[in-house]
PDB file of C-alpha atoms and ligand atoms in Angstrom:
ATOM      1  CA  UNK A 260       0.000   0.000   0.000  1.00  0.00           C
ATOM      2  CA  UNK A 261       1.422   3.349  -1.193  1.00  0.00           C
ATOM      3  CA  UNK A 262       1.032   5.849   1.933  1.00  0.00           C
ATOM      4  CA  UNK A 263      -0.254   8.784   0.239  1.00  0.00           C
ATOM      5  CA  UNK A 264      -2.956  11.112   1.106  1.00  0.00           C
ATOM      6  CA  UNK A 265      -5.298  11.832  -1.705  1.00  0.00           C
ATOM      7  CA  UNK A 266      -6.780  15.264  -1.646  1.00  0.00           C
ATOM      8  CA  UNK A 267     -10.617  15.675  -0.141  1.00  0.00           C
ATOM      9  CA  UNK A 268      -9.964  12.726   2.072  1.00  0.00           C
ATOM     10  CA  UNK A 269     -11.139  12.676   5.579  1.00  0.00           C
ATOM     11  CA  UNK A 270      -8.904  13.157   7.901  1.00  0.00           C
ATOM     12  CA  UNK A 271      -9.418  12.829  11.346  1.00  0.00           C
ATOM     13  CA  UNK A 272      -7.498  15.302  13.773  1.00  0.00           C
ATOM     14  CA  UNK A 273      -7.170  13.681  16.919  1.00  0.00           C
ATOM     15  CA  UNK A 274      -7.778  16.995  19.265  1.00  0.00           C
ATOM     16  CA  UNK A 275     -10.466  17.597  21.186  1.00  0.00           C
ATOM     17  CA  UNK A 276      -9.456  21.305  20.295  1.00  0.00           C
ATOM     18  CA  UNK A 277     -11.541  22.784  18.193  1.00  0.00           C
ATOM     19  CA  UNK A 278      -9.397  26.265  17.463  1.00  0.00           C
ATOM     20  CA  UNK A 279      -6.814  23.921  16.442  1.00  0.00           C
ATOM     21  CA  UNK A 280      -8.778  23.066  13.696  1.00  0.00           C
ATOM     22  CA  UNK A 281      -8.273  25.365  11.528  1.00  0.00           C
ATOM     23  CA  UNK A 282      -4.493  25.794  11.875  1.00  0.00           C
ATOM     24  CA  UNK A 283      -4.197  22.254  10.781  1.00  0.00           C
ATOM     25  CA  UNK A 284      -6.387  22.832   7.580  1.00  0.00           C
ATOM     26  CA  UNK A 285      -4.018  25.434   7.035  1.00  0.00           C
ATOM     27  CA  UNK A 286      -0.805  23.626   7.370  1.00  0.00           C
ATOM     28  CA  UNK A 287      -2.168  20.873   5.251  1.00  0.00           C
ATOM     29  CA  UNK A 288      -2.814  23.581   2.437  1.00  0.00           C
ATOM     30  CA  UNK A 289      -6.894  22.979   2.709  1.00  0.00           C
ATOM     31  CA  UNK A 290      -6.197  19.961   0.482  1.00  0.00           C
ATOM     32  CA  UNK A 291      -8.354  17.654   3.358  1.00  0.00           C
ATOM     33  CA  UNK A 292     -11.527  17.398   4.841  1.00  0.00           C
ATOM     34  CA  UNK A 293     -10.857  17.531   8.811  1.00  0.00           C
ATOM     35  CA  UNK A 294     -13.157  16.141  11.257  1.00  0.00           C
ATOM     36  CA  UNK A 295     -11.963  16.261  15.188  1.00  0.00           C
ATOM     37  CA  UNK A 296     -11.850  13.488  17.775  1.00  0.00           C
ATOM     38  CA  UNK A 297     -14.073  15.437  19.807  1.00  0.00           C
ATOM     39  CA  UNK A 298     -16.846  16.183  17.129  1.00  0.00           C
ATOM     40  CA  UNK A 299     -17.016  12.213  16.456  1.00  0.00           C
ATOM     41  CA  UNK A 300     -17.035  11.766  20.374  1.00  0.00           C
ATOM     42  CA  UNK A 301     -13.983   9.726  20.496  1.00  0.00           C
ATOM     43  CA  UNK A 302     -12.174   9.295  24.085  1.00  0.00           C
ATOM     44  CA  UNK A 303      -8.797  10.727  24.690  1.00  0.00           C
ATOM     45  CA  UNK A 304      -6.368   8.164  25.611  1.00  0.00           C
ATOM     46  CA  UNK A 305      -3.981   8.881  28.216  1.00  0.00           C
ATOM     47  CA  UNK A 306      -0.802   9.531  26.738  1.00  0.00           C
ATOM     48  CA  UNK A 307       1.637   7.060  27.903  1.00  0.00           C
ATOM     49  CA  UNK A 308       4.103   7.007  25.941  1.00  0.00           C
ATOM     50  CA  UNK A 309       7.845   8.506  26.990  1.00  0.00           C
ATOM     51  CA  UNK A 310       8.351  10.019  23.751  1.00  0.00           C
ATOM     52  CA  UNK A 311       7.298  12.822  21.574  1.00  0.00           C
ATOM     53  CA  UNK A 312       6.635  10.173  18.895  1.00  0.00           C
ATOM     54  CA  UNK A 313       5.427   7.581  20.787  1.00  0.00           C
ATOM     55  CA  UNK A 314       2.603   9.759  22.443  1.00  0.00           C
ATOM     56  CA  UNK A 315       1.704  11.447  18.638  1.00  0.00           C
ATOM     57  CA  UNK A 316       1.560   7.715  16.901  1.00  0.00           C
ATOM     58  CA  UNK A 317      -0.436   6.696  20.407  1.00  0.00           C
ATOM     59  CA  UNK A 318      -3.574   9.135  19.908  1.00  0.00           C
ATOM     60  CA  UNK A 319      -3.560   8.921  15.910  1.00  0.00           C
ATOM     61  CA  UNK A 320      -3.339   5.251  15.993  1.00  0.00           C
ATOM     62  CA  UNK A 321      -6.274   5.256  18.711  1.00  0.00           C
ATOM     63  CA  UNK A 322      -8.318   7.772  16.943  1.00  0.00           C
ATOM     64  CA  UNK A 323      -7.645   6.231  13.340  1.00  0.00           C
ATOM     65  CA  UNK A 324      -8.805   2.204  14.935  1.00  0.00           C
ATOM     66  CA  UNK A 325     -12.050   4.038  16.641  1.00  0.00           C
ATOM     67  CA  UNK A 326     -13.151   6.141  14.194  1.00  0.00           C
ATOM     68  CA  UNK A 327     -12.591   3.891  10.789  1.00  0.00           C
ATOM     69  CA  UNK A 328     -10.819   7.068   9.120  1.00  0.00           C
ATOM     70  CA  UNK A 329      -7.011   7.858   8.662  1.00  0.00           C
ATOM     71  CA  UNK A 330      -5.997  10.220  11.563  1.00  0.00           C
ATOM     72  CA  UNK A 331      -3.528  12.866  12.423  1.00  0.00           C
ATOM     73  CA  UNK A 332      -2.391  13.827  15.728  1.00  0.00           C
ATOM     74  CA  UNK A 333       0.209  15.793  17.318  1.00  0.00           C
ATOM     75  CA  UNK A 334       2.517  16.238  20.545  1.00  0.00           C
ATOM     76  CA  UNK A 335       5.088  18.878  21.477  1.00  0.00           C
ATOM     77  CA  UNK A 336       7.058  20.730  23.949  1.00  0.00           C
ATOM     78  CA  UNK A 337       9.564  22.362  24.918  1.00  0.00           C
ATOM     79  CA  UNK A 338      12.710  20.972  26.141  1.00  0.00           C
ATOM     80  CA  UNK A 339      15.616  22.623  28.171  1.00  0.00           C
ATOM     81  CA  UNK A 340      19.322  21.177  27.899  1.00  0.00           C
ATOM     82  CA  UNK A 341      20.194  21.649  31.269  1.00  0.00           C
ATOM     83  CA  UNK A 342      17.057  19.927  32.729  1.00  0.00           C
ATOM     84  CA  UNK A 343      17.932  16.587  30.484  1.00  0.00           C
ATOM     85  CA  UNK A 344      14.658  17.394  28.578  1.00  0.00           C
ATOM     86  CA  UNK A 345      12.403  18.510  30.555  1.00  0.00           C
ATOM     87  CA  UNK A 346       9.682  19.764  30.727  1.00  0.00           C
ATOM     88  CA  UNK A 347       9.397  17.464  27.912  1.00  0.00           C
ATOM     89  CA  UNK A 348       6.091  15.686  26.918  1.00  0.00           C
ATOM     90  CA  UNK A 349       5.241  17.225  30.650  1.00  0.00           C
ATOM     91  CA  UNK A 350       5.294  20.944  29.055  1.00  0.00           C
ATOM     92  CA  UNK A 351       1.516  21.045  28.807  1.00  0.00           C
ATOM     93  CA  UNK A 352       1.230  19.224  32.427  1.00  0.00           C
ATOM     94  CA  UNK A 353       3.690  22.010  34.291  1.00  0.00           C
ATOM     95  CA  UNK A 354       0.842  24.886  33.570  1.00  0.00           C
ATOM     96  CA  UNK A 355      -1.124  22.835  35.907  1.00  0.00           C
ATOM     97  CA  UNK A 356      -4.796  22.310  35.781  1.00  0.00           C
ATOM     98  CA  UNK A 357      -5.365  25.999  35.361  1.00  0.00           C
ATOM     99  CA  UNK A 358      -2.977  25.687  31.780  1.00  0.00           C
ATOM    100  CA  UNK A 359      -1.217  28.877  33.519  1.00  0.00           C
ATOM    101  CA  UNK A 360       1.900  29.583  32.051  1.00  0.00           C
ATOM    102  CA  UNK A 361       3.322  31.975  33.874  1.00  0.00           C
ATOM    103  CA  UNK A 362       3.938  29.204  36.751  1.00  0.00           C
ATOM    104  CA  UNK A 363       5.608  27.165  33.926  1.00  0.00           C
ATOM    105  CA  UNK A 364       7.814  29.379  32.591  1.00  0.00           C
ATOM    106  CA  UNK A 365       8.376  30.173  36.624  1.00  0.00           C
ATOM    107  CA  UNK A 366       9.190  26.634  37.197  1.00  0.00           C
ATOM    108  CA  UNK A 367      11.381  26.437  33.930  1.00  0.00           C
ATOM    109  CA  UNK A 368      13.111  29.291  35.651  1.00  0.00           C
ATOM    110  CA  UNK A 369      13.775  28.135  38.858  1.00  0.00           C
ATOM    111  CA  UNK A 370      15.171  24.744  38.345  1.00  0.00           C
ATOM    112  CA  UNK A 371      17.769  25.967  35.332  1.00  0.00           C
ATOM    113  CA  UNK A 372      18.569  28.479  38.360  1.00  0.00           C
ATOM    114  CA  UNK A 373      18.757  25.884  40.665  1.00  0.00           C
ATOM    115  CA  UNK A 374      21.091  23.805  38.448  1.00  0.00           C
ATOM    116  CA  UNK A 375      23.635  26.641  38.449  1.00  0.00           C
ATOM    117  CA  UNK A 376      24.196  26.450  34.444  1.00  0.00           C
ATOM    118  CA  UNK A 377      25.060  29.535  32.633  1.00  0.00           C
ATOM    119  CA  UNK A 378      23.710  27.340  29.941  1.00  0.00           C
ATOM    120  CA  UNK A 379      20.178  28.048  28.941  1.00  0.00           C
ATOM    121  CA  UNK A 380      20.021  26.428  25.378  1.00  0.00           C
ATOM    122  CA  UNK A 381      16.821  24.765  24.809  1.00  0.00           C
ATOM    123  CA  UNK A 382      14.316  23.341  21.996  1.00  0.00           C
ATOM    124  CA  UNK A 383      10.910  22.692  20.816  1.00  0.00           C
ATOM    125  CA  UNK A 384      10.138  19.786  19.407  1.00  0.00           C
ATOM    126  CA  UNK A 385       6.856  18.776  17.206  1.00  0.00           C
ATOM    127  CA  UNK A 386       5.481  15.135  16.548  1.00  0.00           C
ATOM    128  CA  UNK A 387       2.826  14.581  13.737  1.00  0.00           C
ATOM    129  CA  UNK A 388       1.774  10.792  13.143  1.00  0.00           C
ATOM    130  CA  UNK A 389      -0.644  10.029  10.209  1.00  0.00           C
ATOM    131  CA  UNK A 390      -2.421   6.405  10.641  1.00  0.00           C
ATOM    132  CA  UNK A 391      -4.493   4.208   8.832  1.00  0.00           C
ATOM    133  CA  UNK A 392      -7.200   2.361  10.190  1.00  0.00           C
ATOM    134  CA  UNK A 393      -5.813  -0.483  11.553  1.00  0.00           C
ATOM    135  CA  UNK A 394      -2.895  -0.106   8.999  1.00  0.00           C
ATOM    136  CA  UNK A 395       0.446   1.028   9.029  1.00  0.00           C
ATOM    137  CA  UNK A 396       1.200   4.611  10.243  1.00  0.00           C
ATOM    138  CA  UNK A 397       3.801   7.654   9.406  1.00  0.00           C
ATOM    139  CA  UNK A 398       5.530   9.631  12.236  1.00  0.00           C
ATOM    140  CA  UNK A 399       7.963  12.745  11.806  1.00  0.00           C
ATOM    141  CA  UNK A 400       9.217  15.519  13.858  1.00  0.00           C
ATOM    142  CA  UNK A 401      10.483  18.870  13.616  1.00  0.00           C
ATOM    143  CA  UNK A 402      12.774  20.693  15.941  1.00  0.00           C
ATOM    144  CA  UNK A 403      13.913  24.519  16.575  1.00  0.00           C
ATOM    145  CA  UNK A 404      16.569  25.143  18.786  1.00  0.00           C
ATOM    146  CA  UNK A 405      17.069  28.658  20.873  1.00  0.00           C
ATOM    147  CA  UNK A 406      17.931  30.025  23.955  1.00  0.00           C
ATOM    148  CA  UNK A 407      15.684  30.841  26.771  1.00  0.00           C
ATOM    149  CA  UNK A 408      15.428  34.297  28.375  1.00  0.00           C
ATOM    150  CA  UNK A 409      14.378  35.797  31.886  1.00  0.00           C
ATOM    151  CA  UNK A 410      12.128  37.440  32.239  1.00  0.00           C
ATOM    152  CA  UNK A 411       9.943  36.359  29.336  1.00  0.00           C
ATOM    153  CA  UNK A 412       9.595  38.653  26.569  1.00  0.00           C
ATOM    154  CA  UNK A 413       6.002  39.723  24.397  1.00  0.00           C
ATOM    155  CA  UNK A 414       2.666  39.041  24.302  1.00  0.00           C
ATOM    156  CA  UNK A 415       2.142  37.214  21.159  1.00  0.00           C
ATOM    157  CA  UNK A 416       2.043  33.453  20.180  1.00  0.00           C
ATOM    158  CA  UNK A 417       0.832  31.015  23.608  1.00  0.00           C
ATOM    159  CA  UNK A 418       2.650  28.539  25.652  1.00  0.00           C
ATOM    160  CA  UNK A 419       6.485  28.933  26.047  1.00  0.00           C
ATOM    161  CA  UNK A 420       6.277  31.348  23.621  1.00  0.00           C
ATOM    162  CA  UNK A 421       7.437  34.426  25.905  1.00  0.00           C
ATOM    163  CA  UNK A 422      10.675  32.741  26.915  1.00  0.00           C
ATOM    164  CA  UNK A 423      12.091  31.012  23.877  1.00  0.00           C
ATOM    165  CA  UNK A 424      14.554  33.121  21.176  1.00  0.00           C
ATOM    166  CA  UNK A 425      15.212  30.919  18.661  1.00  0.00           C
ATOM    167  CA  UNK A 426      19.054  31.008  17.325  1.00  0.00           C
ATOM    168  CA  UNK A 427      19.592  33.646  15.170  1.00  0.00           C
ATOM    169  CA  UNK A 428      17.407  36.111  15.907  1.00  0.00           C
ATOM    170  CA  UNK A 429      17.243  38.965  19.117  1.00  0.00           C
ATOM    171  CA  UNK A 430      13.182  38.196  19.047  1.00  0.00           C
ATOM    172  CA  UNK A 431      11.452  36.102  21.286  1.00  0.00           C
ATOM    173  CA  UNK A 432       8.582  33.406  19.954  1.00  0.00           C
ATOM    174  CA  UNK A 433       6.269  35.848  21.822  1.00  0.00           C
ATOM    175  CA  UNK A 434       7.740  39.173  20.199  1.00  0.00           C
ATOM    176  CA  UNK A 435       7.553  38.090  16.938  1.00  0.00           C
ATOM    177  CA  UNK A 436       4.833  38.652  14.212  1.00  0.00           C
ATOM    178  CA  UNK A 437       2.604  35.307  13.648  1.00  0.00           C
ATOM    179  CA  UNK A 438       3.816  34.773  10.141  1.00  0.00           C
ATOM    180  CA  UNK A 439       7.443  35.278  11.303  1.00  0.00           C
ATOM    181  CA  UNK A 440       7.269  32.567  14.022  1.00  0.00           C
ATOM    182  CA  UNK A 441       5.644  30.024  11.995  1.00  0.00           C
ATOM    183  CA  UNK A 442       8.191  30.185   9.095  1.00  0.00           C
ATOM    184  CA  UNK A 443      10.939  28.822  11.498  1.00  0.00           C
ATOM    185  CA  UNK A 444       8.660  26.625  14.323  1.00  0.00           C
ATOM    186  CA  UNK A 445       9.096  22.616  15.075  1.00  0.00           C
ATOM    187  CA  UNK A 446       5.322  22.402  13.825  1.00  0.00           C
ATOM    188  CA  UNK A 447       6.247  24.302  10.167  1.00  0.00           C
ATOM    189  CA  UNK A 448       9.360  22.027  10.408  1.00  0.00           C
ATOM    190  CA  UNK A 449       7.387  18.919  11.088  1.00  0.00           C
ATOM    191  CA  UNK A 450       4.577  19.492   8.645  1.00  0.00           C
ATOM    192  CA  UNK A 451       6.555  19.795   5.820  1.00  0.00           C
ATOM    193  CA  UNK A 452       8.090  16.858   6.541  1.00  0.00           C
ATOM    194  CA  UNK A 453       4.552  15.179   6.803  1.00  0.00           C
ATOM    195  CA  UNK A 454       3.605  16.751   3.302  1.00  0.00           C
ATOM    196  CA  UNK A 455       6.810  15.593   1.925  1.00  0.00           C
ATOM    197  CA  UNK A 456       6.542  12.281   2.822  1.00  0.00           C
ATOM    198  CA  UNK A 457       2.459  11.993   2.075  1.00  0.00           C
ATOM    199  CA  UNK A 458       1.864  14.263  -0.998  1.00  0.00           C
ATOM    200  CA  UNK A 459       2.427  13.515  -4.457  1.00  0.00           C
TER     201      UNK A 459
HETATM  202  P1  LIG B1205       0.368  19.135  23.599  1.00  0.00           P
HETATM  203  O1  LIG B1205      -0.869  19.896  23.224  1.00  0.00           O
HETATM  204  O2  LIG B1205       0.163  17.968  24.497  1.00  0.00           O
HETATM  205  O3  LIG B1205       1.224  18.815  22.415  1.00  0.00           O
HETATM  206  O4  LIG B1205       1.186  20.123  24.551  1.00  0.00           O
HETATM  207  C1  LIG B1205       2.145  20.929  24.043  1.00  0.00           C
HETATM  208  C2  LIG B1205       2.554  21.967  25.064  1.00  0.00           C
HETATM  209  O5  LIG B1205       3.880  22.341  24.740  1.00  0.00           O
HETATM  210  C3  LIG B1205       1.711  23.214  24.942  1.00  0.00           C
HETATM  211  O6  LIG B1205       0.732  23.257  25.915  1.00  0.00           O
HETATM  212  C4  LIG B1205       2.731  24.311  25.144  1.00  0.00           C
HETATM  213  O7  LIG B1205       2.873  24.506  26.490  1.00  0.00           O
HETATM  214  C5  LIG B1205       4.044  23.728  24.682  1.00  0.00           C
HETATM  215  N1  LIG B1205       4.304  24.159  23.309  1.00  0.00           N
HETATM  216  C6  LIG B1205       4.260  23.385  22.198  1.00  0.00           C
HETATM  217  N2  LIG B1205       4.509  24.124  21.103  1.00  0.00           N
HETATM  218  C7  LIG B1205       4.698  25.391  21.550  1.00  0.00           C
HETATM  219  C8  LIG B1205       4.972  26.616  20.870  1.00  0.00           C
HETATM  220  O8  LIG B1205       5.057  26.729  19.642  1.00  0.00           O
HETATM  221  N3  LIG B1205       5.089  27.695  21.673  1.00  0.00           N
HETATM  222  C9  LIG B1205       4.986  27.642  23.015  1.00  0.00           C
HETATM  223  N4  LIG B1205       4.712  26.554  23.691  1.00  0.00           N
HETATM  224  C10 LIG B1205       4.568  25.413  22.959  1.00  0.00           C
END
């Protein structure tokens, strides 16, 4: 079986986010139909995995078996090098129930502080996994590396956003314009892999 996406398919998007919708139609160049995980009233699974990957292929796999169409999902994070990686595939768990993250980027803070590094390189990392109904699946992943600053910087973009200057430029995620941001980001990076390996 050739793994190729035909345009107008349906593709499910395993979020139960609908504003994320539309950023995926986007990303995929509006060549799919996109129905979400929470629209068909599919459970979430708990993500288990340890990886980036393994948690992306986990909840496409899932939503692709459940919902007889091919689905997409997504996981990412940021990581810092002198916390081995963390927050990880925890950076959506250290905002806390409240998703506040302000106490995230305070905890990102406070242990690279408490580390005593001068170094505070760090990345974010995107995971996109395509699978077939029970079938075989695709999995890539883009990365942008960068270097965190304290206090966070600018009011656009969400997330890490405020604290993470990627390498080569004096802006901050959260400083720069929209367009500027996703030019360079793990999720462009990642989804043109995905396109490259799935489009004609
Ligand atoms: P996910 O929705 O489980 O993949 O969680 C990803 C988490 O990583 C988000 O809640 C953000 O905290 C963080 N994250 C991922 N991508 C970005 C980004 O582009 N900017 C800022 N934070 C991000």
């Amino acid at each position: 079986m050739a793994l190729k996406l035909e345009a107008g398919t349906k593709l499910v998007a395993a979020t139960h986010n609908p504003g994320k919708v539309p950023e995926i139609a986007a990303l995929l160049d509006g060549r799919f139909e996109i129905l979400t995980a929470g629209q068909l009233g599919l459970p979430e699974p708990d993500e288990t995995e340890a990886s980036f990957v393994g948690n992306a292929l986990l909840k496409a796999r899932h939503a692709a078996d459940l919902s007889g169409h091919i689905a997409l999902a997504d996981d990412s994070g940021l990581s810092v090098t002198a916390l081995d990686g963390a927050p990880g595939i925890f950076s959506a768990r250290w905002a806390g129930p409240t998703k506040d993250f302000a106490l995230a980027m305070d905890k990102v803070a406070e242990r690279i502080e408490a580390t005593g590094t001068e170094n505070y390189s760090a990345w974010f990392t995107s995971a996109l996994a395509v699978a077939w109904p029970n079938g075989p699946a695709v999995v890539v992943e883009g990365r942008v590396d960068g270097t965190l600053v304290f206090p966070g910087r600018g009011t656009r973009g969400f997330g890490y956003d405020p604290i993470f200057m990627p390498d080569g430029h004096d802006l901050t995620f959260g400083e720069m314009e929209p367009a500027a941001k996703d030019a360079m980001s793990h999720r462009a990076r990642a989804f043109a892999k995905l396109k490259a390996a799935l489009f004609d």
